[in-house]
C-alpha cells in the first residue's frame, strides 16, 4: 500500500543580504509565532486539553477570546497558523505518549491479559482515554460503550485506570518551543514577484521584499527559516511528488557507503566515485578562505564568500543527485540493503576531510537517497552494521582491511573493502527478510 504522492521539500534562498531592519521585523514575527505556540502548549498540551484538541475548534475559539492576538498586535494570518501548528505538535506528542504507554503495558508482567486488553482499548479510543485521565465517567457511542463495559467487567478498573494515569504522568510532556528561528506562512501571508517574495509583517499594508536566487513560485504553506548572523533567509516549500512504480525494478541490491566513493554495490558497481575529490576540494577551499579572510568582516567580502560557498555546495549536491539518479536507473532495485550508519569517527581516515567533518555530506546523501527511493517506490532496508566490513562475504570468517582492500586469511579472497561490505549487506538483508517471513504466514499472505 504505497501512497500516490510523497512530500519533497524545495529550498529557496535570498540572493542579497537582508537589511538589519527587515531581519528584525522577521525575527519579531518568529518570536511572536513561538510565543503563541507556547501559549497553546501550556493551555492545551496536557491531560486537561485532551477533549479540546480534536478537531480543535475549541482551542481556536478560546485562543481568539484570550485577546492574545490584539495584545501582541499580530497579523491574524500568523496567529491562526501558529495555533494550527501547535495543535499538530500536541497531537503528535500524544501519539508518542500513547505508543510509549502501549509498549510498557505490553512488557509489564504484573498486568493480566484482560487488563492489557482493557488498557489497549483506552489507548485506542480517545474519548475513553480522555475520560479516564480526567477522572470522568466513560461515556461513548452505544456500540463502543458496550465494548468498553465488556472489557471493564472482568478486571479491577480502578487499578488499571491508576496504572494508565501513572504512566501518562511519567511519560507525557507538554511540547515547548524555544523558537524564534523561523515561522510558517499561509498563502495569504506572502506573494511572489519581481524575482523575490513579499512577506506580510506587523505594520498594516506593508510588506518586506526578499530577492531570491530563483524565480520559482509556489502556492502553499511555506516555512521561513531565519539566519540573522548570515543575514539570509531560507524558504522551505513542501511539494507533492507523484510516486512512480517500476515493474522492471526487481533487483535486490546490497550497498555500502563510503567517504571517497559514495556507494558500492554487491556486484561491484560504484556510484559517486568523485565524491571524495569534490569534498576534499571544497574543504580545502573553505580552509584557505578562512585563513585569507579570517579577520574580514567587511560586508562585500563576506557576501562574496557566502555566495561562492553556496555555489560550490550546490555543485557538490548536483553531483550527488546525478549519481543517485544514475544508481537507481542502472541498478533497478526493488529493495536496497544498506548497513546502519556508524557514528562519525573522530580519528583515522583522511585529514583533509576529517578536519571539517561537516563537509562530509553523509546526512545529505542519506536524505536524498531516501527521498528518491520513496519517489520511485524502492524499499530501503537497514541491516545490522556491526562487524559488517570485517566479515568475509565468501566464507564468513573475519579478515582484515588495508588501504581499501579486504583480505580474508581463511579462504584467501581479496577484494575492494566496500564491495565486500555491500555483499555482506545483501546477505544480512536477505537473511533478515527470511526471518520476517513466518510473520506473513499469520496474516495468510505467506508462501509457507
Ligand atoms: Zn573468506
GROMACS .gro file of C-alpha atoms and ligand atoms in nm:
model
  449
    1UNK     CA    1   0.000   0.000   0.000
    2UNK     CA    2   0.209   0.286  -0.125
    3UNK     CA    3   0.077   0.641  -0.115
    4UNK     CA    4   0.026   0.808  -0.451
    5UNK     CA    5   0.233   1.109  -0.364
    6UNK     CA    6   0.521   1.185  -0.135
    7UNK     CA    7   0.631   1.515   0.004
    8UNK     CA    8   0.951   1.673  -0.112
    9UNK     CA    9   1.096   1.990   0.036
   10UNK     CA   10   1.215   2.254  -0.207
   11UNK     CA   11   1.453   2.520  -0.078
   12UNK     CA   12   1.479   2.881  -0.183
   13UNK     CA   13   1.740   3.132  -0.072
   14UNK     CA   14   1.771   3.508  -0.052
   15UNK     CA   15   2.005   3.643  -0.316
   16UNK     CA   16   2.109   3.954  -0.126
   17UNK     CA   17   2.192   4.029   0.236
   18UNK     CA   18   1.881   4.107   0.436
   19UNK     CA   19   1.892   4.451   0.598
   20UNK     CA   20   1.907   4.465   0.978
   21UNK     CA   21   1.576   4.644   0.985
   22UNK     CA   22   1.396   4.378   0.782
   23UNK     CA   23   1.562   4.097   0.971
   24UNK     CA   24   1.445   4.250   1.298
   25UNK     CA   25   1.087   4.258   1.168
   26UNK     CA   26   1.104   3.895   1.062
   27UNK     CA   27   1.254   3.795   1.393
   28UNK     CA   28   0.972   3.973   1.569
   29UNK     CA   29   0.719   3.759   1.385
   30UNK     CA   30   0.919   3.446   1.463
   31UNK     CA   31   0.924   3.538   1.831
   32UNK     CA   32   0.552   3.611   1.840
   33UNK     CA   33   0.484   3.295   1.648
   34UNK     CA   34   0.662   3.076   1.900
   35UNK     CA   35   0.507   3.269   2.188
   36UNK     CA   36   0.161   3.184   2.058
   37UNK     CA   37   0.264   2.824   2.013
   38UNK     CA   38   0.394   2.802   2.369
   39UNK     CA   39   0.072   2.957   2.488
   40UNK     CA   40  -0.125   2.682   2.317
   41UNK     CA   41   0.115   2.418   2.451
   42UNK     CA   42   0.075   2.533   2.810
   43UNK     CA   43  -0.301   2.559   2.792
   44UNK     CA   44  -0.387   2.257   2.581
   45UNK     CA   45  -0.078   2.038   2.575
   46UNK     CA   46  -0.162   1.846   2.891
   47UNK     CA   47  -0.423   1.599   3.009
   48UNK     CA   48  -0.681   1.876   3.054
   49UNK     CA   49  -0.658   1.974   2.689
   50UNK     CA   50  -0.735   1.627   2.554
   51UNK     CA   51  -1.104   1.691   2.493
   52UNK     CA   52  -1.030   2.011   2.302
   53UNK     CA   53  -0.760   1.918   2.057
   54UNK     CA   54  -0.985   1.712   1.827
   55UNK     CA   55  -1.091   1.866   1.598
   56UNK     CA   56  -0.952   2.181   1.754
   57UNK     CA   57  -1.223   2.447   1.707
   58UNK     CA   58  -1.242   2.489   2.083
   59UNK     CA   59  -0.874   2.565   2.101
   60UNK     CA   60  -0.902   2.818   1.822
   61UNK     CA   61  -1.203   2.986   1.980
   62UNK     CA   62  -1.052   3.001   2.322
   63UNK     CA   63  -0.734   3.146   2.178
   64UNK     CA   64  -0.929   3.414   1.993
   65UNK     CA   65  -1.120   3.500   2.309
   66UNK     CA   66  -0.798   3.523   2.508
   67UNK     CA   67  -0.721   3.854   2.338
   68UNK     CA   68  -0.360   3.749   2.294
   69UNK     CA   69  -0.352   3.842   1.929
   70UNK     CA   70  -0.464   4.202   1.986
   71UNK     CA   71  -0.226   4.230   2.278
   72UNK     CA   72   0.064   4.126   2.057
   73UNK     CA   73  -0.055   4.314   1.750
   74UNK     CA   74  -0.001   4.002   1.547
   75UNK     CA   75  -0.145   3.967   1.194
   76UNK     CA   76  -0.425   3.710   1.216
   77UNK     CA   77  -0.278   3.508   0.932
   78UNK     CA   78   0.020   3.421   1.152
   79UNK     CA   79  -0.184   3.386   1.467
   80UNK     CA   80  -0.409   3.113   1.326
   81UNK     CA   81  -0.124   2.928   1.167
   82UNK     CA   82   0.071   2.928   1.493
   83UNK     CA   83  -0.230   2.775   1.670
   84UNK     CA   84  -0.272   2.518   1.397
   85UNK     CA   85   0.098   2.436   1.408
   86UNK     CA   86   0.092   2.395   1.785
   87UNK     CA   87  -0.216   2.172   1.769
   88UNK     CA   88  -0.042   1.943   1.526
   89UNK     CA   89   0.255   1.917   1.758
   90UNK     CA   90   0.035   1.845   2.061
   91UNK     CA   91  -0.138   1.566   1.872
   92UNK     CA   92   0.187   1.406   1.768
   93UNK     CA   93   0.314   1.436   2.122
   94UNK     CA   94   0.009   1.239   2.240
   95UNK     CA   95   0.068   0.981   1.970
   96UNK     CA   96   0.421   0.934   2.102
   97UNK     CA   97   0.300   0.916   2.462
   98UNK     CA   98   0.036   0.657   2.377
   99UNK     CA   99   0.287   0.447   2.183
  100UNK     CA  100   0.524   0.452   2.481
  101UNK     CA  101   0.248   0.354   2.729
  102UNK     CA  102   0.135   0.080   2.493
  103UNK     CA  103   0.486  -0.060   2.484
  104UNK     CA  104   0.523  -0.052   2.864
  105UNK     CA  105   0.183  -0.211   2.907
  106UNK     CA  106   0.279  -0.497   2.681
  107UNK     CA  107   0.605  -0.554   2.867
  108UNK     CA  108   0.455  -0.536   3.214
  109UNK     CA  109   0.431  -0.885   3.364
  110UNK     CA  110   0.225  -0.779   3.662
  111UNK     CA  111  -0.072  -0.694   3.440
  112UNK     CA  112  -0.315  -0.969   3.339
  113UNK     CA  113  -0.407  -1.025   2.975
  114UNK     CA  114  -0.754  -0.884   3.047
  115UNK     CA  115  -0.606  -0.572   3.199
  116UNK     CA  116  -0.383  -0.532   2.899
  117UNK     CA  117  -0.682  -0.565   2.667
  118UNK     CA  118  -0.864  -0.301   2.863
  119UNK     CA  119  -0.568  -0.063   2.862
  120UNK     CA  120  -0.512  -0.108   2.490
  121UNK     CA  121  -0.874  -0.017   2.435
  122UNK     CA  122  -0.832   0.305   2.633
  123UNK     CA  123  -0.524   0.392   2.434
  124UNK     CA  124  -0.713   0.340   2.111
  125UNK     CA  125  -1.039   0.521   2.185
  126UNK     CA  126  -0.960   0.881   2.251
  127UNK     CA  127  -1.280   0.972   2.436
  128UNK     CA  128  -1.232   0.686   2.681
  129UNK     CA  129  -0.865   0.779   2.724
  130UNK     CA  130  -0.961   1.141   2.792
  131UNK     CA  131  -1.235   1.044   3.040
  132UNK     CA  132  -1.014   0.813   3.244
  133UNK     CA  133  -0.724   1.057   3.264
  134UNK     CA  134  -0.956   1.336   3.370
  135UNK     CA  135  -1.146   1.122   3.623
  136UNK     CA  136  -1.472   1.139   3.434
  137UNK     CA  137  -1.720   0.862   3.375
  138UNK     CA  138  -1.656   0.691   3.043
  139UNK     CA  139  -1.948   0.754   2.813
  140UNK     CA  140  -1.914   0.658   2.449
  141UNK     CA  141  -2.117   0.584   2.138
  142UNK     CA  142  -2.353   0.292   2.223
  143UNK     CA  143  -2.156   0.026   2.032
  144UNK     CA  144  -1.824   0.141   2.174
  145UNK     CA  145  -1.974   0.173   2.521
  146UNK     CA  146  -2.082  -0.189   2.504
  147UNK     CA  147  -1.731  -0.299   2.410
  148UNK     CA  148  -1.586  -0.087   2.685
  149UNK     CA  149  -1.815  -0.227   2.953
  150UNK     CA  150  -1.743  -0.579   2.844
  151UNK     CA  151  -1.369  -0.522   2.883
  152UNK     CA  152  -1.411  -0.333   3.211
  153UNK     CA  153  -1.641  -0.601   3.351
  154UNK     CA  154  -1.372  -0.859   3.406
  155UNK     CA  155  -1.095  -0.654   3.567
  156UNK     CA  156  -1.013  -0.422   3.855
  157UNK     CA  157  -1.092  -0.100   3.673
  158UNK     CA  158  -0.959   0.126   3.946
  159UNK     CA  159  -0.621  -0.045   3.942
  160UNK     CA  160  -0.594  -0.034   3.563
  161UNK     CA  161  -0.702   0.329   3.545
  162UNK     CA  162  -0.447   0.427   3.807
  163UNK     CA  163  -0.182   0.243   3.612
  164UNK     CA  164  -0.271   0.439   3.298
  165UNK     CA  165  -0.269   0.774   3.480
  166UNK     CA  166   0.063   0.697   3.642
  167UNK     CA  167   0.226   0.601   3.312
  168UNK     CA  168   0.096   0.909   3.134
  169UNK     CA  169   0.218   1.131   3.418
  170UNK     CA  170   0.562   0.979   3.384
  171UNK     CA  171   0.587   0.989   3.008
  172UNK     CA  172   0.386   1.278   2.875
  173UNK     CA  173   0.548   1.619   2.845
  174UNK     CA  174   0.386   1.929   2.707
  175UNK     CA  175   0.567   2.044   2.394
  176UNK     CA  176   0.768   2.363   2.411
  177UNK     CA  177   0.950   2.570   2.155
  178UNK     CA  178   1.245   2.796   2.213
  179UNK     CA  179   1.156   2.906   1.864
  180UNK     CA  180   1.240   3.235   1.711
  181UNK     CA  181   1.434   3.065   1.433
  182UNK     CA  182   1.153   3.084   1.185
  183UNK     CA  183   0.782   3.064   1.120
  184UNK     CA  184   0.525   2.927   0.877
  185UNK     CA  185   0.335   3.136   0.627
  186UNK     CA  186  -0.004   3.062   0.481
  187UNK     CA  187  -0.056   3.158   0.121
  188UNK     CA  188  -0.229   3.477   0.226
  189UNK     CA  189   0.084   3.596   0.407
  190UNK     CA  190   0.313   3.616   0.106
  191UNK     CA  191   0.325   3.694  -0.263
  192UNK     CA  192   0.591   3.607  -0.518
  193UNK     CA  193   0.701   3.866  -0.771
  194UNK     CA  194   0.995   4.062  -0.913
  195UNK     CA  195   1.231   3.770  -0.868
  196UNK     CA  196   1.159   3.756  -0.497
  197UNK     CA  197   0.893   3.730  -0.232
  198UNK     CA  198   0.682   3.984  -0.042
  199UNK     CA  199   0.615   3.897   0.321
  200UNK     CA  200   0.338   4.034   0.542
  201UNK     CA  201   0.468   4.195   0.861
  202UNK     CA  202   0.314   4.364   1.163
  203UNK     CA  203   0.277   4.707   1.010
  204UNK     CA  204  -0.052   4.731   0.826
  205UNK     CA  205  -0.037   4.719   0.447
  206UNK     CA  206   0.342   4.689   0.450
  207UNK     CA  207   0.539   4.401   0.313
  208UNK     CA  208   0.903   4.308   0.327
  209UNK     CA  209   1.062   4.221  -0.004
  210UNK     CA  210   1.325   3.949  -0.017
  211UNK     CA  211   1.501   3.895  -0.351
  212UNK     CA  212   1.554   3.524  -0.420
  213UNK     CA  213   1.812   3.325  -0.614
  214UNK     CA  214   1.540   3.164  -0.828
  215UNK     CA  215   1.209   3.286  -0.957
  216UNK     CA  216   1.000   2.978  -0.883
  217UNK     CA  217   0.661   3.048  -0.734
  218UNK     CA  218   0.453   2.830  -0.508
  219UNK     CA  219   0.103   2.850  -0.371
  220UNK     CA  220   0.102   2.667  -0.043
  221UNK     CA  221   0.208   2.691   0.316
  222UNK     CA  222   0.579   2.766   0.333
  223UNK     CA  223   0.831   2.793   0.614
  224UNK     CA  224   1.075   3.077   0.660
  225UNK     CA  225   1.399   2.997   0.837
  226UNK     CA  226   1.599   3.297   0.954
  227UNK     CA  227   1.977   3.320   0.968
  228UNK     CA  228   2.035   3.660   1.131
  229UNK     CA  229   2.410   3.609   1.171
  230UNK     CA  230   2.442   3.533   0.799
  231UNK     CA  231   2.177   3.792   0.722
  232UNK     CA  232   1.999   3.547   0.498
  233UNK     CA  233   1.667   3.366   0.486
  234UNK     CA  234   1.587   3.018   0.364
  235UNK     CA  235   1.241   2.922   0.242
  236UNK     CA  236   1.123   2.564   0.273
  237UNK     CA  237   0.841   2.463   0.045
  238UNK     CA  238   0.678   2.121   0.075
  239UNK     CA  239   0.567   1.998  -0.266
  240UNK     CA  240   0.382   1.679  -0.353
  241UNK     CA  241   0.557   1.448  -0.593
  242UNK     CA  242   0.380   1.165  -0.763
  243UNK     CA  243   0.517   0.825  -0.670
  244UNK     CA  244   0.636   0.620  -0.963
  245UNK     CA  245   0.637   0.244  -0.964
  246UNK     CA  246   0.855   0.044  -1.199
  247UNK     CA  247   0.765  -0.311  -1.296
  248UNK     CA  248   1.119  -0.370  -1.414
  249UNK     CA  249   1.274  -0.270  -1.081
  250UNK     CA  250   1.321  -0.618  -0.939
  251UNK     CA  251   1.676  -0.643  -0.813
  252UNK     CA  252   1.784  -0.684  -0.453
  253UNK     CA  253   2.089  -0.466  -0.416
  254UNK     CA  254   2.336  -0.460  -0.128
  255UNK     CA  255   2.516  -0.128  -0.086
  256UNK     CA  256   2.798   0.023   0.117
  257UNK     CA  257   2.852   0.395   0.162
  258UNK     CA  258   3.196   0.550   0.162
  259UNK     CA  259   3.376   0.876   0.208
  260UNK     CA  260   3.552   0.864  -0.128
  261UNK     CA  261   3.314   0.660  -0.335
  262UNK     CA  262   2.957   0.742  -0.245
  263UNK     CA  263   2.813   0.390  -0.293
  264UNK     CA  264   2.945   0.049  -0.395
  265UNK     CA  265   2.707  -0.236  -0.475
  266UNK     CA  266   2.728  -0.609  -0.413
  267UNK     CA  267   2.808  -0.655  -0.782
  268UNK     CA  268   3.100  -0.420  -0.754
  269UNK     CA  269   2.941  -0.125  -0.932
  270UNK     CA  270   3.033   0.215  -0.797
  271UNK     CA  271   2.844   0.545  -0.793
  272UNK     CA  272   2.972   0.885  -0.692
  273UNK     CA  273   3.336   0.794  -0.745
  274UNK     CA  274   3.440   1.159  -0.736
  275UNK     CA  275   3.272   1.232  -0.403
  276UNK     CA  276   3.600   1.232  -0.208
  277UNK     CA  277   3.768   1.455  -0.464
  278UNK     CA  278   3.484   1.705  -0.454
  279UNK     CA  279   3.474   1.714  -0.077
  280UNK     CA  280   3.848   1.744  -0.030
  281UNK     CA  281   3.846   2.030  -0.276
  282UNK     CA  282   3.557   2.205  -0.101
  283UNK     CA  283   3.706   2.154   0.244
  284UNK     CA  284   4.040   2.288   0.121
  285UNK     CA  285   3.877   2.593  -0.029
  286UNK     CA  286   3.683   2.669   0.290
  287UNK     CA  287   4.002   2.640   0.493
  288UNK     CA  288   4.203   2.864   0.262
  289UNK     CA  289   3.927   3.123   0.266
  290UNK     CA  290   3.910   3.116   0.644
  291UNK     CA  291   4.284   3.188   0.657
  292UNK     CA  292   4.270   3.458   0.396
  293UNK     CA  293   3.963   3.632   0.529
  294UNK     CA  294   3.988   3.538   0.896
  295UNK     CA  295   3.951   3.898   1.005
  296UNK     CA  296   3.744   4.006   0.710
  297UNK     CA  297   3.419   4.135   0.843
  298UNK     CA  298   3.363   4.360   0.552
  299UNK     CA  299   3.017   4.308   0.409
  300UNK     CA  300   3.112   4.274   0.043
  301UNK     CA  301   3.383   4.019   0.122
  302UNK     CA  302   3.155   3.813   0.339
  303UNK     CA  303   2.878   3.811   0.087
  304UNK     CA  304   3.114   3.704  -0.186
  305UNK     CA  305   3.239   3.422   0.031
  306UNK     CA  306   2.888   3.303   0.128
  307UNK     CA  307   2.772   3.314  -0.233
  308UNK     CA  308   3.070   3.120  -0.357
  309UNK     CA  309   3.042   2.863  -0.083
  310UNK     CA  310   2.675   2.812  -0.163
  311UNK     CA  311   2.754   2.772  -0.532
  312UNK     CA  312   3.025   2.517  -0.457
  313UNK     CA  313   2.799   2.323  -0.221
  314UNK     CA  314   2.529   2.334  -0.485
  315UNK     CA  315   2.771   2.185  -0.740
  316UNK     CA  316   2.852   1.904  -0.499
  317UNK     CA  317   2.482   1.842  -0.437
  318UNK     CA  318   2.411   1.836  -0.809
  319UNK     CA  319   2.679   1.574  -0.850
  320UNK     CA  320   2.537   1.366  -0.563
  321UNK     CA  321   2.186   1.380  -0.706
  322UNK     CA  322   2.303   1.297  -1.055
  323UNK     CA  323   2.487   0.991  -0.930
  324UNK     CA  324   2.194   0.878  -0.715
  325UNK     CA  325   1.967   0.901  -1.019
  326UNK     CA  326   2.215   0.702  -1.222
  327UNK     CA  327   2.228   0.440  -0.947
  328UNK     CA  328   1.852   0.384  -0.944
  329UNK     CA  329   1.826   0.391  -1.323
  330UNK     CA  330   2.109   0.142  -1.366
  331UNK     CA  331   2.051  -0.096  -1.077
  332UNK     CA  332   1.670  -0.100  -1.098
  333UNK     CA  333   1.637  -0.212  -0.738
  334UNK     CA  334   1.320  -0.339  -0.579
  335UNK     CA  335   1.496  -0.325  -0.245
  336UNK     CA  336   1.823  -0.177  -0.123
  337UNK     CA  337   2.004  -0.329   0.174
  338UNK     CA  338   2.234  -0.090   0.348
  339UNK     CA  339   2.423  -0.109   0.678
  340UNK     CA  340   2.306   0.113   0.959
  341UNK     CA  341   2.542   0.407   0.965
  342UNK     CA  342   2.804   0.422   1.237
  343UNK     CA  343   2.861   0.746   1.426
  344UNK     CA  344   3.112   0.975   1.254
  345UNK     CA  345   3.463   0.876   1.357
  346UNK     CA  346   3.690   1.121   1.529
  347UNK     CA  347   4.016   0.957   1.432
  348UNK     CA  348   4.158   0.793   1.128
  349UNK     CA  349   4.075   0.847   0.766
  350UNK     CA  350   4.182   1.137   0.553
  351UNK     CA  351   4.268   1.451   0.744
  352UNK     CA  352   4.168   1.683   0.463
  353UNK     CA  353   3.813   1.559   0.501
  354UNK     CA  354   3.808   1.489   0.872
  355UNK     CA  355   3.928   1.836   0.958
  356UNK     CA  356   3.588   1.956   0.861
  357UNK     CA  357   3.367   1.659   0.928
  358UNK     CA  358   3.064   1.868   0.844
  359UNK     CA  359   3.187   1.882   0.488
  360UNK     CA  360   3.118   1.517   0.457
  361UNK     CA  361   2.770   1.523   0.323
  362UNK     CA  362   2.665   1.195   0.474
  363UNK     CA  363   2.337   1.321   0.613
  364UNK     CA  364   2.252   1.492   0.287
  365UNK     CA  365   2.331   1.184   0.078
  366UNK     CA  366   2.122   0.967   0.305
  367UNK     CA  367   1.823   1.202   0.294
  368UNK     CA  368   1.841   1.228  -0.084
  369UNK     CA  369   1.867   0.853  -0.127
  370UNK     CA  370   1.564   0.801   0.096
  371UNK     CA  371   1.366   1.068  -0.084
  372UNK     CA  372   1.444   0.934  -0.429
  373UNK     CA  373   1.362   0.580  -0.321
  374UNK     CA  374   1.027   0.695  -0.185
  375UNK     CA  375   0.954   0.870  -0.511
  376UNK     CA  376   1.038   0.560  -0.716
  377UNK     CA  377   0.880   0.306  -0.474
  378UNK     CA  378   1.212   0.146  -0.392
  379UNK     CA  379   1.233  -0.009  -0.046
  380UNK     CA  380   1.537   0.065   0.173
  381UNK     CA  381   1.620  -0.187   0.443
  382UNK     CA  382   1.880  -0.107   0.706
  383UNK     CA  383   2.080  -0.409   0.808
  384UNK     CA  384   2.273  -0.470   1.128
  385UNK     CA  385   2.606  -0.298   1.072
  386UNK     CA  386   2.833  -0.438   1.340
  387UNK     CA  387   3.144  -0.608   1.201
  388UNK     CA  388   2.997  -0.596   0.851
  389UNK     CA  389   3.316  -0.469   0.688
  390UNK     CA  390   3.542  -0.720   0.861
  391UNK     CA  391   3.347  -1.028   0.770
  392UNK     CA  392   3.440  -1.220   0.454
  393UNK     CA  393   3.143  -1.222   0.221
  394UNK     CA  394   3.250  -1.555   0.070
  395UNK     CA  395   3.330  -1.774   0.371
  396UNK     CA  396   3.207  -1.569   0.668
  397UNK     CA  397   3.542  -1.564   0.852
  398UNK     CA  398   3.691  -1.243   0.986
  399UNK     CA  399   3.956  -1.086   0.767
  400UNK     CA  400   4.143  -0.760   0.773
  401UNK     CA  401   4.131  -0.434   0.578
  402UNK     CA  402   4.415  -0.229   0.448
  403UNK     CA  403   4.411   0.068   0.213
  404UNK     CA  404   4.063  -0.004   0.093
  405UNK     CA  405   4.126  -0.374   0.028
  406UNK     CA  406   3.973  -0.659   0.226
  407UNK     CA  407   4.176  -0.976   0.271
  408UNK     CA  408   4.042  -1.299   0.413
  409UNK     CA  409   4.302  -1.514   0.583
  410UNK     CA  410   4.069  -1.811   0.588
  411UNK     CA  411   3.973  -1.853   0.223
  412UNK     CA  412   4.234  -1.620   0.080
  413UNK     CA  413   3.995  -1.395  -0.111
  414UNK     CA  414   4.089  -1.034  -0.176
  415UNK     CA  415   3.853  -0.762  -0.289
  416UNK     CA  416   3.761  -0.395  -0.259
  417UNK     CA  417   3.661  -0.336   0.101
  418UNK     CA  418   3.335  -0.162   0.011
  419UNK     CA  419   3.242  -0.431  -0.237
  420UNK     CA  420   3.283  -0.691   0.036
  421UNK     CA  421   3.070  -0.482   0.273
  422UNK     CA  422   2.797  -0.440   0.010
  423UNK     CA  423   2.789  -0.817  -0.044
  424UNK     CA  424   2.751  -0.868   0.329
  425UNK     CA  425   2.473  -0.609   0.339
  426UNK     CA  426   2.280  -0.806   0.080
  427UNK     CA  427   2.340  -1.130   0.269
  428UNK     CA  428   2.228  -0.987   0.601
  429UNK     CA  429   1.930  -0.820   0.439
  430UNK     CA  430   1.807  -1.137   0.273
  431UNK     CA  431   1.855  -1.334   0.595
  432UNK     CA  432   1.652  -1.076   0.784
  433UNK     CA  433   1.379  -1.098   0.521
  434UNK     CA  434   1.366  -1.474   0.575
  435UNK     CA  435   1.327  -1.428   0.949
  436UNK     CA  436   1.034  -1.200   0.885
  437UNK     CA  437   0.861  -1.444   0.654
  438UNK     CA  438   0.680  -1.654   0.922
  439UNK     CA  439   0.505  -1.340   1.039
  440UNK     CA  440   0.348  -1.307   0.695
  441UNK     CA  441   0.210  -1.656   0.746
  442UNK     CA  442  -0.002  -1.532   1.032
  443UNK     CA  443  -0.177  -1.290   0.803
  444UNK     CA  444  -0.236  -1.562   0.548
  445UNK     CA  445  -0.024  -1.394   0.285
  446UNK     CA  446   0.288  -1.602   0.327
  447UNK     CA  447   0.406  -1.865   0.090
  448UNK     CA  448   0.482  -2.126   0.356
  449LIG    ZN1  449   3.687  -1.583   0.329
   0.00000   0.00000   0.00000
